mmCIF file of C-alpha atoms in Angstrom:
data_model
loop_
_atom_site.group_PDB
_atom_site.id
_atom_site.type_symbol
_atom_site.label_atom_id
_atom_site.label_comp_id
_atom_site.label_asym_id
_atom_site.label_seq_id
_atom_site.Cartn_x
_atom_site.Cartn_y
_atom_site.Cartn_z
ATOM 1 C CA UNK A 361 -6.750 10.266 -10.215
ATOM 2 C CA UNK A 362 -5.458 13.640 -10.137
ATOM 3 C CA UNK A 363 -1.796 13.953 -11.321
ATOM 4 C CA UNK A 364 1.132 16.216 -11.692
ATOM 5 C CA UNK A 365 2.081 17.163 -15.797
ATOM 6 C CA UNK A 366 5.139 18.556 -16.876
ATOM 7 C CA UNK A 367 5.889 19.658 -20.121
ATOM 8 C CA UNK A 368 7.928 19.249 -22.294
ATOM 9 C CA UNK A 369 8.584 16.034 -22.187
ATOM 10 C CA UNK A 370 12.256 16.566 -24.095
ATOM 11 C CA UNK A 371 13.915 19.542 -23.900
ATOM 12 C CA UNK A 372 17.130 20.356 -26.184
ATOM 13 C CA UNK A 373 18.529 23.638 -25.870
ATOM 14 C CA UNK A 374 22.253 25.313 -26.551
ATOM 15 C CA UNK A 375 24.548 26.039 -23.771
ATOM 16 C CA UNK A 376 24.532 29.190 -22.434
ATOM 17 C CA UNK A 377 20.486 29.770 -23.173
ATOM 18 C CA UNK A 378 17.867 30.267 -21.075
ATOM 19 C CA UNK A 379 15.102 27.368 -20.370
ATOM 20 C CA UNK A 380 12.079 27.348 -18.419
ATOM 21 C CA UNK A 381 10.324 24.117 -17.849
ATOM 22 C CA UNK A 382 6.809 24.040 -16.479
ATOM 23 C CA UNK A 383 4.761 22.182 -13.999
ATOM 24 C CA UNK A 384 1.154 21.494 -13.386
ATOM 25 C CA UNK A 385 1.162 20.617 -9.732
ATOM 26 C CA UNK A 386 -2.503 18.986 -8.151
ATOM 27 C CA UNK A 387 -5.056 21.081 -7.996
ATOM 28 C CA UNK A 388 -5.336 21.471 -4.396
ATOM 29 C CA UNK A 389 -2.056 21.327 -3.067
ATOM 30 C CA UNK A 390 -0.013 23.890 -1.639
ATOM 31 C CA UNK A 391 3.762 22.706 -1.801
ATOM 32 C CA UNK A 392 5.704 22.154 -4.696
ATOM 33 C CA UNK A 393 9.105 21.150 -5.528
ATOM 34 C CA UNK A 394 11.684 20.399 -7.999
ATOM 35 C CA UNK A 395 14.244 17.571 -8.507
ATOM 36 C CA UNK A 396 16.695 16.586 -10.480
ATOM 37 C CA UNK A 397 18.117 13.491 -11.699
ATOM 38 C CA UNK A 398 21.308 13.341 -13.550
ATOM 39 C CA UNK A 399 21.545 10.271 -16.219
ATOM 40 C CA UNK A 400 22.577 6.750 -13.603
ATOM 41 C CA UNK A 401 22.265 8.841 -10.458
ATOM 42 C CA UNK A 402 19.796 9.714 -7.827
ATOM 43 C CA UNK A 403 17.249 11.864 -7.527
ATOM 44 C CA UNK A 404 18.164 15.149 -6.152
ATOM 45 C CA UNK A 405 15.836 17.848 -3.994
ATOM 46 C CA UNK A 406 16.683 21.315 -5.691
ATOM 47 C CA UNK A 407 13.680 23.962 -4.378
ATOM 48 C CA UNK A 408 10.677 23.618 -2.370
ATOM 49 C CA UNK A 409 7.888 26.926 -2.706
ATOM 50 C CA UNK A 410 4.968 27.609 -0.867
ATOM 51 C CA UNK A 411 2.640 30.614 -0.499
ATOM 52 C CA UNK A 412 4.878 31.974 -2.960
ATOM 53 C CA UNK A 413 7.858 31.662 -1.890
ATOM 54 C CA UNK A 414 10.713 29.436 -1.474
ATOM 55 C CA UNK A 415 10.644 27.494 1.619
ATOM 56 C CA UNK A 416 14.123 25.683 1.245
ATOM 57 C CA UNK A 417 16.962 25.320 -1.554
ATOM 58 C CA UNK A 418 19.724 22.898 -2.113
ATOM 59 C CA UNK A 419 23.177 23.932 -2.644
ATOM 60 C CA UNK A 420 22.621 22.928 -6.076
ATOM 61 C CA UNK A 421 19.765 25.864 -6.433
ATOM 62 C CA UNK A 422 22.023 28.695 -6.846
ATOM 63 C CA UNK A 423 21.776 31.680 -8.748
ATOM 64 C CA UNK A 424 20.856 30.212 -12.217
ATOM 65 C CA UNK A 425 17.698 28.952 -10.950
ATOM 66 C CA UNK A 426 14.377 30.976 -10.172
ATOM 67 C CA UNK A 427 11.171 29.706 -9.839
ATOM 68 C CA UNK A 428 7.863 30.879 -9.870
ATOM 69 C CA UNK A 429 4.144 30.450 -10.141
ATOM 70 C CA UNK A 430 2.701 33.046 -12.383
ATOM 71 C CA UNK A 431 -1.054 31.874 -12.291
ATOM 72 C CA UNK A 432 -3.134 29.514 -9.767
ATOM 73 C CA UNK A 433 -2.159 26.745 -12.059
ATOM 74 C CA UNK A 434 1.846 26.558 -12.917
ATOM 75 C CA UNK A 435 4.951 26.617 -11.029
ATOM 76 C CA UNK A 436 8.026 27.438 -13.504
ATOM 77 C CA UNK A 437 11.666 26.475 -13.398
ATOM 78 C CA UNK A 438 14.040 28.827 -15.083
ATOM 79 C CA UNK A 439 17.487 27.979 -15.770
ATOM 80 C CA UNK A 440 19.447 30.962 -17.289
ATOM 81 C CA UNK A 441 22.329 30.284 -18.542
ATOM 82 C CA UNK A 442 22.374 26.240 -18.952
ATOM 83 C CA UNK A 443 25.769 24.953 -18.605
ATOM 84 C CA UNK A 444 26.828 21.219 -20.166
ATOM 85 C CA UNK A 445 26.026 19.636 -16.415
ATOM 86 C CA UNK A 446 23.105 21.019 -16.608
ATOM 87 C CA UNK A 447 21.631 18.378 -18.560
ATOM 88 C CA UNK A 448 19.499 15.819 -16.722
ATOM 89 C CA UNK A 449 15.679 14.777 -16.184
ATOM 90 C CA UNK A 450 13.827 17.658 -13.701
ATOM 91 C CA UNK A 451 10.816 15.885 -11.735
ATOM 92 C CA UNK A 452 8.545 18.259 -10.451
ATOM 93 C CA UNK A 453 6.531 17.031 -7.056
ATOM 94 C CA UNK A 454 3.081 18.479 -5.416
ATOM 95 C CA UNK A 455 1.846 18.066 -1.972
ATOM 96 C CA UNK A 456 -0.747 18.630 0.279
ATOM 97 C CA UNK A 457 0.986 20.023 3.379
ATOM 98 C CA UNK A 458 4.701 20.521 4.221
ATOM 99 C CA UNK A 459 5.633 17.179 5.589
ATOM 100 C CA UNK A 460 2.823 15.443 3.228
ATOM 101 C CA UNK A 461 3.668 12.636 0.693
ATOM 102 C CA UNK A 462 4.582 13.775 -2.975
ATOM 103 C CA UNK A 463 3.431 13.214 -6.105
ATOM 104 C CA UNK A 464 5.339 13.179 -9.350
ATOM 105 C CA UNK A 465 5.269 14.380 -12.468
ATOM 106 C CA UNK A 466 6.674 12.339 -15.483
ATOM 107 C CA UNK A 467 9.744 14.295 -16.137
ATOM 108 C CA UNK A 468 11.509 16.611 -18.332
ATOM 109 C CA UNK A 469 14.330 15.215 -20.229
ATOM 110 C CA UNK A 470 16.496 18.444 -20.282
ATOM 111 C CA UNK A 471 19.753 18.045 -22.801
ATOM 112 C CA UNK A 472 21.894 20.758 -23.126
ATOM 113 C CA UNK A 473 24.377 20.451 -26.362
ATOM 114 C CA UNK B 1165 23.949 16.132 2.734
ATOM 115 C CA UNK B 1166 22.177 13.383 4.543
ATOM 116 C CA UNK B 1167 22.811 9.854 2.855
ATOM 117 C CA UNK B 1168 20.550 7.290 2.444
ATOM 118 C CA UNK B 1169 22.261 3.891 1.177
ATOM 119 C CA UNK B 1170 19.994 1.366 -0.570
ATOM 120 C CA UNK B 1171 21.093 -2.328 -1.240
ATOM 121 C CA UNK B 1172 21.565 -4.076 -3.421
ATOM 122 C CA UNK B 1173 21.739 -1.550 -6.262
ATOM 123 C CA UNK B 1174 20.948 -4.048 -8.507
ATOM 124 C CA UNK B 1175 18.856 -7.650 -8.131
ATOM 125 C CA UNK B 1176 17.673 -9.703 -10.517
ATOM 126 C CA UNK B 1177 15.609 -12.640 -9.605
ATOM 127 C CA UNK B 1178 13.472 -15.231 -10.441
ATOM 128 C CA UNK B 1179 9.900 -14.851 -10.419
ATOM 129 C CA UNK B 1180 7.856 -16.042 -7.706
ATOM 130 C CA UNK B 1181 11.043 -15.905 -5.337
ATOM 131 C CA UNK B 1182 11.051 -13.882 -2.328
ATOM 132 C CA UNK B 1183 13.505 -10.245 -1.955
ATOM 133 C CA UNK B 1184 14.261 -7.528 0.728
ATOM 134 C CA UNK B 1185 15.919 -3.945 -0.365
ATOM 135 C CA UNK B 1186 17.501 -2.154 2.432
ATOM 136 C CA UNK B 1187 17.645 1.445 2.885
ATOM 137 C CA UNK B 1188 19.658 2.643 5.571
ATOM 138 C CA UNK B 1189 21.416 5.986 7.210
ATOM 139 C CA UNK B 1190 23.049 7.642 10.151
ATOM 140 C CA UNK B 1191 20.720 10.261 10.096
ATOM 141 C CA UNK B 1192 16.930 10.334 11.639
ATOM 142 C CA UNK B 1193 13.993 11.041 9.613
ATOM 143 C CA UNK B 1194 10.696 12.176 10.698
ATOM 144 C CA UNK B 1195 9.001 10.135 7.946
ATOM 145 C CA UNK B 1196 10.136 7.525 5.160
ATOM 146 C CA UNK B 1197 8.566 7.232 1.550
ATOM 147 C CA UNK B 1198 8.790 4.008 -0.867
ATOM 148 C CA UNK B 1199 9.035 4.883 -4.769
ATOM 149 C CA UNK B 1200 9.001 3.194 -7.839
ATOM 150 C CA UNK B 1201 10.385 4.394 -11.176
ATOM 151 C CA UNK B 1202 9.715 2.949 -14.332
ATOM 152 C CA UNK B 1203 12.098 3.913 -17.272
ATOM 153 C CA UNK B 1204 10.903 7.942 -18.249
ATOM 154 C CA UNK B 1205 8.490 8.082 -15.830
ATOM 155 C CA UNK B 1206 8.643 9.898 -12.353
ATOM 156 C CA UNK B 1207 8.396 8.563 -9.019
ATOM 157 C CA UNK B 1208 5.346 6.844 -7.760
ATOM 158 C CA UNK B 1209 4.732 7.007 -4.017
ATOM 159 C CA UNK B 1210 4.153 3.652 -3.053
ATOM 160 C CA UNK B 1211 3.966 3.708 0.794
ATOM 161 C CA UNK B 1212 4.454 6.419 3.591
ATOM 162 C CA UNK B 1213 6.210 5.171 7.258
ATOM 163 C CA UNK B 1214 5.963 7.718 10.131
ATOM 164 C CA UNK B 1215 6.337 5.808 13.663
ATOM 165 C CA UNK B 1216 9.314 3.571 14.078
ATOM 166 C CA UNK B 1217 9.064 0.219 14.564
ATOM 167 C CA UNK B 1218 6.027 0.866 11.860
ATOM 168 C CA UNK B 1219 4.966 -2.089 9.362
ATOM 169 C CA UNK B 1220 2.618 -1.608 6.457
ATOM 170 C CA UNK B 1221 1.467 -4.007 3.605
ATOM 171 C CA UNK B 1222 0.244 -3.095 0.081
ATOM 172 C CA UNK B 1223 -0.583 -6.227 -1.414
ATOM 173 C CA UNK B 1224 2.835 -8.659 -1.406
ATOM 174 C CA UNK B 1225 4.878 -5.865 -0.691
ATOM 175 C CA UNK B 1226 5.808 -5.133 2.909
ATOM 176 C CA UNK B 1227 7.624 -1.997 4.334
ATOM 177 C CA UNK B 1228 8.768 -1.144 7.542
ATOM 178 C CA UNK B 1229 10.575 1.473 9.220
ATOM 179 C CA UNK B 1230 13.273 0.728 12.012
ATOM 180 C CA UNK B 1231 12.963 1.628 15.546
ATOM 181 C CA UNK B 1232 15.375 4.365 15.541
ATOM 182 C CA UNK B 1233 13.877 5.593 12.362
ATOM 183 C CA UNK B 1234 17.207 5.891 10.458
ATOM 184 C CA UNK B 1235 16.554 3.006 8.014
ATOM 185 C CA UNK B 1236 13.788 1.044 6.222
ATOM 186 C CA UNK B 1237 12.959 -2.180 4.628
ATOM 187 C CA UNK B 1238 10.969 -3.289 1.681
ATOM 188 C CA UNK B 1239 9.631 -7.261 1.042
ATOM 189 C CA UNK B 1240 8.374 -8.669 -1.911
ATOM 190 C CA UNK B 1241 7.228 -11.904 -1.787
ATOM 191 C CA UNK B 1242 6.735 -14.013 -4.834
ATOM 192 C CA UNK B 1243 7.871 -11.518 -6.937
ATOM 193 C CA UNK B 1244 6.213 -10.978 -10.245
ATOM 194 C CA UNK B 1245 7.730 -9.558 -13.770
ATOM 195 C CA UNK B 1246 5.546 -6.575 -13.075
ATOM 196 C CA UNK B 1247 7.403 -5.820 -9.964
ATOM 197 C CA UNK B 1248 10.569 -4.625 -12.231
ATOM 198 C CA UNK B 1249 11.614 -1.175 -11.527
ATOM 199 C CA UNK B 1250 13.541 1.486 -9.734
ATOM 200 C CA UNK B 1251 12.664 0.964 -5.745
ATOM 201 C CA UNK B 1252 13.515 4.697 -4.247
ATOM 202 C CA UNK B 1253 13.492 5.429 -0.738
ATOM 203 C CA UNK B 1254 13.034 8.989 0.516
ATOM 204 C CA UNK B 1255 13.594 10.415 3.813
ATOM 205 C CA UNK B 1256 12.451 13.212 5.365
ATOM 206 C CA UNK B 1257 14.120 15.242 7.587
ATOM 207 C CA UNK B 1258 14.075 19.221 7.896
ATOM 208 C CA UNK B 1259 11.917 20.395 5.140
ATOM 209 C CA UNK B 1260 13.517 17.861 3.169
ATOM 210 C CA UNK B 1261 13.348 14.372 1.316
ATOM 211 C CA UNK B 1262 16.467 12.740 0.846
ATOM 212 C CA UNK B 1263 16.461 10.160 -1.910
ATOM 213 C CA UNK B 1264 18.106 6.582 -1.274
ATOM 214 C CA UNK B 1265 20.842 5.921 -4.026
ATOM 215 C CA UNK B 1266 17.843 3.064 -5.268
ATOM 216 C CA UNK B 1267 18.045 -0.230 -6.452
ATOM 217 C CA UNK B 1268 17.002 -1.488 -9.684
ATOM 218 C CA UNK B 1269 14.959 -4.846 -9.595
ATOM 219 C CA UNK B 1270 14.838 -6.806 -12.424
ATOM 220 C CA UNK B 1271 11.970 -10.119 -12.197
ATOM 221 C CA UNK B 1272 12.551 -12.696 -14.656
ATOM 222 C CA UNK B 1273 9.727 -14.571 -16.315
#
């Protein structure tokens, strides 16, 4: 069965660097989306993109975040200047159409020191 | 933000008992999704409710959606150790899913 990879798995980085973590959505969808879930809470809708663009952003998505899909295949997640609360596992999620179930990828485990 | 409260947060049972998770919320959603986590994993979509008053089965698990489409229900019955996870719901509303505050099942062997 088709499925959503996401790599890396772990990601440490210093505060104040830039990190990009990368998605494979499904082959043949056409919505993706990123999510975050910080350590004991719950999960948390950051950006949703689609004919490459964003479609809709959480207050959380503010200017540190981009994204982007710079071939048919990924769809990026660039944090610029990672702050200490930045640190959390990003999920990124594929789907067929708009209001279509999502699929998951595994994770990244993002730790910022 | 629209808030979707799940309960209990936590259960731990016997297995082969019986269990219902609530998810509930003062909002409306045009469509309700059923997760499970396992520890460093992502979400797995485990069901998809659309029309309220809507009841689906996936094996022992039963789902349904309320009539006023604000809240949800899940039903194991004669739980199994396998069952053990994160249950998530997710609403949709907008162009967005909403992600229940989950509850963390725990089935003892």
């Amino acid at each position: 069965e088709p499925e959503v990879t996401q790599t890396p798995s772990h990601q440490v980085t210093q505060m104040g660097q830039e990190v990009i973590l990368r998605c494979v959505p499904i082959s043949n969808h056409l919505y993706f989306y990123w999510y975050r879930q910080i350590l004991g809470q719950k999960v948390e809708f950051l950006v949703s993109f689609y004919n490459n663009e964003i479609s809709e952003k959480s207050e959380i998505f503010d200017d540190q975040f981009s994204v982007e899909r710079p071939d048919g295949s990924n769809f990026t997640l660039k944090i610029r200047s990672t702050k200490l609360e930045d640190s959390a596992m990003y999920f990124c999620a594929s789907s067929i159409g708009r209001n279509q179930p999502q699929h998951f990828g595994d994770g990244t485990r993002l730790s910022i020191l | 933000t629209q808030l979707l409260e799940q309960s209990p947060q936590f259960l731990s049972i016997q297995e082969g008992e019986n269990l219902t998770v609530y998810c509930n919320s003062s909002s409306v959603f045009s469509s309700l999704q059923w997760y499970r986590q396992e520890p460093g994993e992502g979400p797995v979509l485990l069901v998809t409710v659309v029309t309220g008053g809507e009841v689906k089965k996936l094996k022992r698990l039963t789902f349904q959606f309320g009539d006023a489409r604000k809240d949800s229900s899940l039903h194991i019955t004669a739980a199994q150790p396998g069952d053990t996870g994160l249950y998530l719901c997710a609403g949709l509303t907008g162009n967005q899913f909403y992600f229940g505050t989950g509850t963390s099942l725990t089935v003892i062997p």
